[in-house]
Amino acid sequence: MSTPTVDPKAKAAETKKRFLDVWQKLEEELVDLMKKHSMPEDATEWYRKNLNYNTPWGKLNRGISVVDTYEILQGRTLTDEEFFKASVLGWCVELLQAFFLVSDDMMDASITRRGQPCWYRVPHVGNIAINDSFMLEAAIYHLLKVHFRQEKCYAYLLELFLETTFKTEIGQLIDLITAPEEEVDLSKFSLK
């Protein structure tokens, strides 16, 4: 008896749909965290807008690849619980990317991102986007704590996100100091 073939495009579409469904739960969890800290309603709604404007609108390749990779490593279809946990990790990767992009857009004075104004250019946001990028990063560590604290891999996950952030920030520093737009110095670049 042969195993049924699965249409890769249909599977990818279903995975993306399920991945986005997990976002809805995580968004509510993060917004509820603000309410638990007795934040004013306008601050809570601001946070919701920040999360939704900056996180779930890319291609989501980074986050979905976490789910796909976990399934490949397991060698079978994931259970609902496994899919959820892999998706939480995937959304942490997407939040990390959102954190980087919001701050990078300000540093580079970018105009648009993903076909819409950069977050800091949205009316009434401006420099508040600096704190908003920090809030996106903080969301990662809250989600890791809630969903992985009891797992053996928890410390490794924390180290991975912290190390990735550090290395990305080192790269950003090099980008900012070696190639300022007003004075390009090609002698600072090497093929070595």
PDB file of C-alpha atoms in Angstrom:
ATOM      1  CA  MET A   1       0.000   0.000   0.000  1.00  0.00           C
ATOM      2  CA  SER A   2       1.480   3.372  -1.003  1.00  0.00           C
ATOM      3  CA  THR A   3       1.350   6.486   1.117  1.00  0.00           C
ATOM      4  CA  PRO A   4      -0.866   9.238  -0.235  1.00  0.00           C
ATOM      5  CA  THR A   5       0.943  12.131  -1.883  1.00  0.00           C
ATOM      6  CA  VAL A   6       0.512  15.537  -0.366  1.00  0.00           C
ATOM      7  CA  ASP A   7       0.314  18.649  -2.516  1.00  0.00           C
ATOM      8  CA  PRO A   8       3.247  20.785  -1.241  1.00  0.00           C
ATOM      9  CA  LYS A   9       1.453  24.071  -1.992  1.00  0.00           C
ATOM     10  CA  ALA A  10      -1.661  22.963  -0.134  1.00  0.00           C
ATOM     11  CA  LYS A  11       0.442  21.795   2.825  1.00  0.00           C
ATOM     12  CA  ALA A  12       2.359  25.090   2.889  1.00  0.00           C
ATOM     13  CA  ALA A  13      -0.910  27.056   2.793  1.00  0.00           C
ATOM     14  CA  GLU A  14      -2.358  24.968   5.631  1.00  0.00           C
ATOM     15  CA  THR A  15       0.822  25.383   7.696  1.00  0.00           C
ATOM     16  CA  LYS A  16       0.737  29.164   7.189  1.00  0.00           C
ATOM     17  CA  LYS A  17      -2.938  29.314   8.178  1.00  0.00           C
ATOM     18  CA  ARG A  18      -2.305  27.302  11.344  1.00  0.00           C
ATOM     19  CA  PHE A  19       0.783  29.396  12.103  1.00  0.00           C
ATOM     20  CA  LEU A  20      -1.263  32.602  11.813  1.00  0.00           C
ATOM     21  CA  ASP A  21      -3.948  31.081  14.048  1.00  0.00           C
ATOM     22  CA  VAL A  22      -1.293  30.631  16.739  1.00  0.00           C
ATOM     23  CA  TRP A  23      -0.395  34.320  16.376  1.00  0.00           C
ATOM     24  CA  GLN A  24      -3.939  35.282  17.324  1.00  0.00           C
ATOM     25  CA  LYS A  25      -3.572  33.357  20.588  1.00  0.00           C
ATOM     26  CA  LEU A  26      -0.133  34.778  21.323  1.00  0.00           C
ATOM     27  CA  GLU A  27      -1.246  38.321  20.570  1.00  0.00           C
ATOM     28  CA  GLU A  28      -4.078  37.954  23.097  1.00  0.00           C
ATOM     29  CA  GLU A  29      -1.668  36.474  25.621  1.00  0.00           C
ATOM     30  CA  LEU A  30       0.709  39.428  25.197  1.00  0.00           C
ATOM     31  CA  VAL A  31      -2.077  42.003  25.367  1.00  0.00           C
ATOM     32  CA  ASP A  32      -3.464  40.279  28.483  1.00  0.00           C
ATOM     33  CA  LEU A  33      -0.017  40.663  30.042  1.00  0.00           C
ATOM     34  CA  MET A  34      -0.382  44.436  29.684  1.00  0.00           C
ATOM     35  CA  LYS A  35      -3.782  44.265  31.360  1.00  0.00           C
ATOM     36  CA  LYS A  36      -2.345  42.169  34.213  1.00  0.00           C
ATOM     37  CA  HIS A  37       0.183  44.958  34.758  1.00  0.00           C
ATOM     38  CA  SER A  38      -2.741  47.416  35.041  1.00  0.00           C
ATOM     39  CA  MET A  39      -1.646  49.342  31.994  1.00  0.00           C
ATOM     40  CA  PRO A  40      -4.071  52.026  30.794  1.00  0.00           C
ATOM     41  CA  GLU A  41      -6.340  51.033  27.924  1.00  0.00           C
ATOM     42  CA  ASP A  42      -4.629  53.395  25.477  1.00  0.00           C
ATOM     43  CA  ALA A  43      -1.206  51.855  26.265  1.00  0.00           C
ATOM     44  CA  THR A  44      -2.639  48.362  25.874  1.00  0.00           C
ATOM     45  CA  GLU A  45      -4.160  49.247  22.496  1.00  0.00           C
ATOM     46  CA  TRP A  46      -0.921  50.922  21.422  1.00  0.00           C
ATOM     47  CA  TYR A  47       0.917  47.685  22.219  1.00  0.00           C
ATOM     48  CA  ARG A  48      -1.632  45.662  20.243  1.00  0.00           C
ATOM     49  CA  LYS A  49      -1.179  47.975  17.251  1.00  0.00           C
ATOM     50  CA  ASN A  50       2.606  47.716  17.554  1.00  0.00           C
ATOM     51  CA  LEU A  51       2.443  43.912  17.626  1.00  0.00           C
ATOM     52  CA  ASN A  52       0.082  43.677  14.674  1.00  0.00           C
ATOM     53  CA  TYR A  53       1.620  46.368  12.491  1.00  0.00           C
ATOM     54  CA  ASN A  54       5.132  44.995  12.808  1.00  0.00           C
ATOM     55  CA  THR A  55       4.950  41.248  13.317  1.00  0.00           C
ATOM     56  CA  PRO A  56       2.569  39.128  11.210  1.00  0.00           C
ATOM     57  CA  TRP A  57       2.838  40.854   7.820  1.00  0.00           C
ATOM     58  CA  GLY A  58       6.017  39.573   6.225  1.00  0.00           C
ATOM     59  CA  LYS A  59       6.406  36.367   4.271  1.00  0.00           C
ATOM     60  CA  LEU A  60       6.800  34.607   7.640  1.00  0.00           C
ATOM     61  CA  ASN A  61       9.472  32.341   6.140  1.00  0.00           C
ATOM     62  CA  ARG A  62      11.637  32.512   9.248  1.00  0.00           C
ATOM     63  CA  GLY A  63       8.891  31.520  11.646  1.00  0.00           C
ATOM     64  CA  ILE A  64       7.303  28.872   9.465  1.00  0.00           C
ATOM     65  CA  SER A  65      10.719  27.335   8.812  1.00  0.00           C
ATOM     66  CA  VAL A  66      10.939  26.617  12.555  1.00  0.00           C
ATOM     67  CA  VAL A  67       7.737  24.550  12.319  1.00  0.00           C
ATOM     68  CA  ASP A  68       8.831  22.837   9.092  1.00  0.00           C
ATOM     69  CA  THR A  69      12.276  22.033  10.492  1.00  0.00           C
ATOM     70  CA  TYR A  70      10.827  20.541  13.663  1.00  0.00           C
ATOM     71  CA  GLU A  71       8.534  18.346  11.587  1.00  0.00           C
ATOM     72  CA  ILE A  72      11.451  17.198   9.412  1.00  0.00           C
ATOM     73  CA  LEU A  73      13.494  16.381  12.522  1.00  0.00           C
ATOM     74  CA  GLN A  74      10.586  14.415  13.989  1.00  0.00           C
ATOM     75  CA  GLY A  75      10.119  12.524  10.712  1.00  0.00           C
ATOM     76  CA  ARG A  76       6.336  12.684  11.008  1.00  0.00           C
ATOM     77  CA  THR A  77       3.382  15.035  11.162  1.00  0.00           C
ATOM     78  CA  LEU A  78       3.427  17.083  14.352  1.00  0.00           C
ATOM     79  CA  THR A  79       0.773  16.697  17.000  1.00  0.00           C
ATOM     80  CA  ASP A  80      -1.323  19.787  17.697  1.00  0.00           C
ATOM     81  CA  GLU A  81       0.704  20.485  20.841  1.00  0.00           C
ATOM     82  CA  GLU A  82       4.015  20.096  18.998  1.00  0.00           C
ATOM     83  CA  PHE A  83       2.777  22.351  16.198  1.00  0.00           C
ATOM     84  CA  PHE A  84       1.725  24.968  18.743  1.00  0.00           C
ATOM     85  CA  LYS A  85       5.068  24.950  20.580  1.00  0.00           C
ATOM     86  CA  ALA A  86       7.052  25.027  17.341  1.00  0.00           C
ATOM     87  CA  SER A  87       4.860  27.922  16.236  1.00  0.00           C
ATOM     88  CA  VAL A  88       5.537  29.794  19.481  1.00  0.00           C
ATOM     89  CA  LEU A  89       9.253  29.506  18.729  1.00  0.00           C
ATOM     90  CA  GLY A  90       8.595  30.554  15.155  1.00  0.00           C
ATOM     91  CA  TRP A  91       6.709  33.630  16.348  1.00  0.00           C
ATOM     92  CA  CYS A  92       9.598  34.448  18.681  1.00  0.00           C
ATOM     93  CA  VAL A  93      11.827  34.480  15.591  1.00  0.00           C
ATOM     94  CA  GLU A  94       9.312  36.736  13.810  1.00  0.00           C
ATOM     95  CA  LEU A  95       9.190  39.060  16.835  1.00  0.00           C
ATOM     96  CA  LEU A  96      12.986  39.211  16.832  1.00  0.00           C
ATOM     97  CA  GLN A  97      12.915  40.166  13.158  1.00  0.00           C
ATOM     98  CA  ALA A  98      10.228  42.783  13.851  1.00  0.00           C
ATOM     99  CA  PHE A  99      12.355  44.239  16.677  1.00  0.00           C
ATOM    100  CA  PHE A 100      15.344  44.471  14.339  1.00  0.00           C
ATOM    101  CA  LEU A 101      13.344  46.008  11.497  1.00  0.00           C
ATOM    102  CA  VAL A 102      11.599  48.682  13.585  1.00  0.00           C
ATOM    103  CA  SER A 103      14.904  49.855  15.028  1.00  0.00           C
ATOM    104  CA  ASP A 104      16.816  49.488  11.746  1.00  0.00           C
ATOM    105  CA  ASP A 105      14.215  51.540   9.884  1.00  0.00           C
ATOM    106  CA  MET A 106      14.760  54.396  12.335  1.00  0.00           C
ATOM    107  CA  MET A 107      18.556  54.150  12.139  1.00  0.00           C
ATOM    108  CA  ASP A 108      18.462  54.121   8.340  1.00  0.00           C
ATOM    109  CA  ALA A 109      15.655  56.719   8.102  1.00  0.00           C
ATOM    110  CA  SER A 110      13.756  54.282   5.883  1.00  0.00           C
ATOM    111  CA  ILE A 111      10.441  55.361   4.410  1.00  0.00           C
ATOM    112  CA  THR A 112       8.510  52.142   3.820  1.00  0.00           C
ATOM    113  CA  ARG A 113       8.598  48.546   4.942  1.00  0.00           C
ATOM    114  CA  ARG A 114       6.557  45.779   3.302  1.00  0.00           C
ATOM    115  CA  GLY A 115       4.648  48.288   1.181  1.00  0.00           C
ATOM    116  CA  GLN A 116       3.488  50.509   4.046  1.00  0.00           C
ATOM    117  CA  PRO A 117       5.054  53.356   6.030  1.00  0.00           C
ATOM    118  CA  CYS A 118       7.723  52.278   8.505  1.00  0.00           C
ATOM    119  CA  TRP A 119       6.274  52.117  12.012  1.00  0.00           C
ATOM    120  CA  TYR A 120       8.071  55.263  13.194  1.00  0.00           C
ATOM    121  CA  ARG A 121       6.536  57.157  10.233  1.00  0.00           C
ATOM    122  CA  VAL A 122       2.970  56.206  11.159  1.00  0.00           C
ATOM    123  CA  PRO A 123       1.211  59.321  12.483  1.00  0.00           C
ATOM    124  CA  HIS A 124       1.771  59.892  16.228  1.00  0.00           C
ATOM    125  CA  VAL A 125       4.435  57.138  16.518  1.00  0.00           C
ATOM    126  CA  GLY A 126       7.754  58.868  15.811  1.00  0.00           C
ATOM    127  CA  ASN A 127      10.402  58.185  18.453  1.00  0.00           C
ATOM    128  CA  ILE A 128       7.972  56.090  20.491  1.00  0.00           C
ATOM    129  CA  ALA A 129       9.000  53.389  18.000  1.00  0.00           C
ATOM    130  CA  ILE A 130      12.280  53.077  19.914  1.00  0.00           C
ATOM    131  CA  ASN A 131      10.419  51.816  22.970  1.00  0.00           C
ATOM    132  CA  ASP A 132       8.051  49.840  20.760  1.00  0.00           C
ATOM    133  CA  SER A 133      11.009  47.910  19.339  1.00  0.00           C
ATOM    134  CA  PHE A 134      12.066  47.073  22.906  1.00  0.00           C
ATOM    135  CA  MET A 135       8.521  45.886  23.625  1.00  0.00           C
ATOM    136  CA  LEU A 136       8.683  43.550  20.615  1.00  0.00           C
ATOM    137  CA  GLU A 137      11.934  42.105  21.921  1.00  0.00           C
ATOM    138  CA  ALA A 138      10.539  41.741  25.456  1.00  0.00           C
ATOM    139  CA  ALA A 139       7.589  39.787  24.057  1.00  0.00           C
ATOM    140  CA  ILE A 140      10.029  37.067  22.970  1.00  0.00           C
ATOM    141  CA  TYR A 141      11.259  36.455  26.496  1.00  0.00           C
ATOM    142  CA  HIS A 142       7.767  36.482  27.953  1.00  0.00           C
ATOM    143  CA  LEU A 143       6.626  33.851  25.438  1.00  0.00           C
ATOM    144  CA  LEU A 144       9.712  31.718  26.045  1.00  0.00           C
ATOM    145  CA  LYS A 145       9.148  31.885  29.807  1.00  0.00           C
ATOM    146  CA  VAL A 146       5.473  30.979  29.601  1.00  0.00           C
ATOM    147  CA  HIS A 147       5.772  28.209  27.020  1.00  0.00           C
ATOM    148  CA  PHE A 148       9.262  26.741  27.577  1.00  0.00           C
ATOM    149  CA  ARG A 149      10.322  27.414  31.158  1.00  0.00           C
ATOM    150  CA  GLN A 150       9.684  23.810  32.174  1.00  0.00           C
ATOM    151  CA  GLU A 151      11.514  22.391  29.142  1.00  0.00           C
ATOM    152  CA  LYS A 152      15.128  21.199  29.284  1.00  0.00           C
ATOM    153  CA  CYS A 153      15.909  23.440  26.323  1.00  0.00           C
ATOM    154  CA  TYR A 154      14.770  26.668  28.029  1.00  0.00           C
ATOM    155  CA  ALA A 155      18.241  27.988  28.907  1.00  0.00           C
ATOM    156  CA  TYR A 156      19.529  27.063  25.450  1.00  0.00           C
ATOM    157  CA  LEU A 157      16.658  28.950  23.822  1.00  0.00           C
ATOM    158  CA  LEU A 158      17.363  32.036  25.927  1.00  0.00           C
ATOM    159  CA  GLU A 159      21.051  31.868  25.030  1.00  0.00           C
ATOM    160  CA  LEU A 160      20.241  31.409  21.344  1.00  0.00           C
ATOM    161  CA  PHE A 161      17.980  34.465  21.182  1.00  0.00           C
ATOM    162  CA  LEU A 162      20.382  36.592  23.235  1.00  0.00           C
ATOM    163  CA  GLU A 163      23.404  35.544  21.153  1.00  0.00           C
ATOM    164  CA  THR A 164      21.544  36.099  17.888  1.00  0.00           C
ATOM    165  CA  THR A 165      20.519  39.558  19.084  1.00  0.00           C
ATOM    166  CA  PHE A 166      24.082  40.409  20.120  1.00  0.00           C
ATOM    167  CA  LYS A 167      25.587  39.265  16.819  1.00  0.00           C
ATOM    168  CA  THR A 168      22.946  41.120  14.834  1.00  0.00           C
ATOM    169  CA  GLU A 169      23.591  44.283  16.829  1.00  0.00           C
ATOM    170  CA  ILE A 170      27.334  43.939  16.197  1.00  0.00           C
ATOM    171  CA  GLY A 171      26.566  43.655  12.486  1.00  0.00           C
ATOM    172  CA  GLN A 172      24.319  46.710  12.680  1.00  0.00           C
ATOM    173  CA  LEU A 173      27.083  48.681  14.387  1.00  0.00           C
ATOM    174  CA  ILE A 174      29.530  47.762  11.631  1.00  0.00           C
ATOM    175  CA  ASP A 175      26.931  48.731   9.023  1.00  0.00           C
ATOM    176  CA  LEU A 176      26.348  52.105  10.660  1.00  0.00           C
ATOM    177  CA  ILE A 177      29.981  53.098  11.248  1.00  0.00           C
ATOM    178  CA  THR A 178      31.650  51.736   8.112  1.00  0.00           C
ATOM    179  CA  ALA A 179      29.293  53.058   5.488  1.00  0.00           C
ATOM    180  CA  PRO A 180      27.689  56.340   6.505  1.00  0.00           C
ATOM    181  CA  GLU A 181      25.813  57.591   3.462  1.00  0.00           C
ATOM    182  CA  GLU A 182      27.424  61.021   3.557  1.00  0.00           C
ATOM    183  CA  GLU A 183      31.021  59.703   3.320  1.00  0.00           C
ATOM    184  CA  VAL A 184      31.500  56.333   1.730  1.00  0.00           C
ATOM    185  CA  ASP A 185      35.050  55.069   2.280  1.00  0.00           C
ATOM    186  CA  LEU A 186      35.637  51.933   0.229  1.00  0.00           C
ATOM    187  CA  SER A 187      39.065  51.419   1.846  1.00  0.00           C
ATOM    188  CA  LYS A 188      37.209  50.137   4.927  1.00  0.00           C
ATOM    189  CA  PHE A 189      35.977  47.116   2.945  1.00  0.00           C
ATOM    190  CA  SER A 190      37.989  44.015   2.151  1.00  0.00           C
ATOM    191  CA  LEU A 191      37.456  40.628   0.523  1.00  0.00           C
ATOM    192  CA  LYS A 192      39.432  39.025   3.372  1.00  0.00           C
TER     193      LYS A 192
END
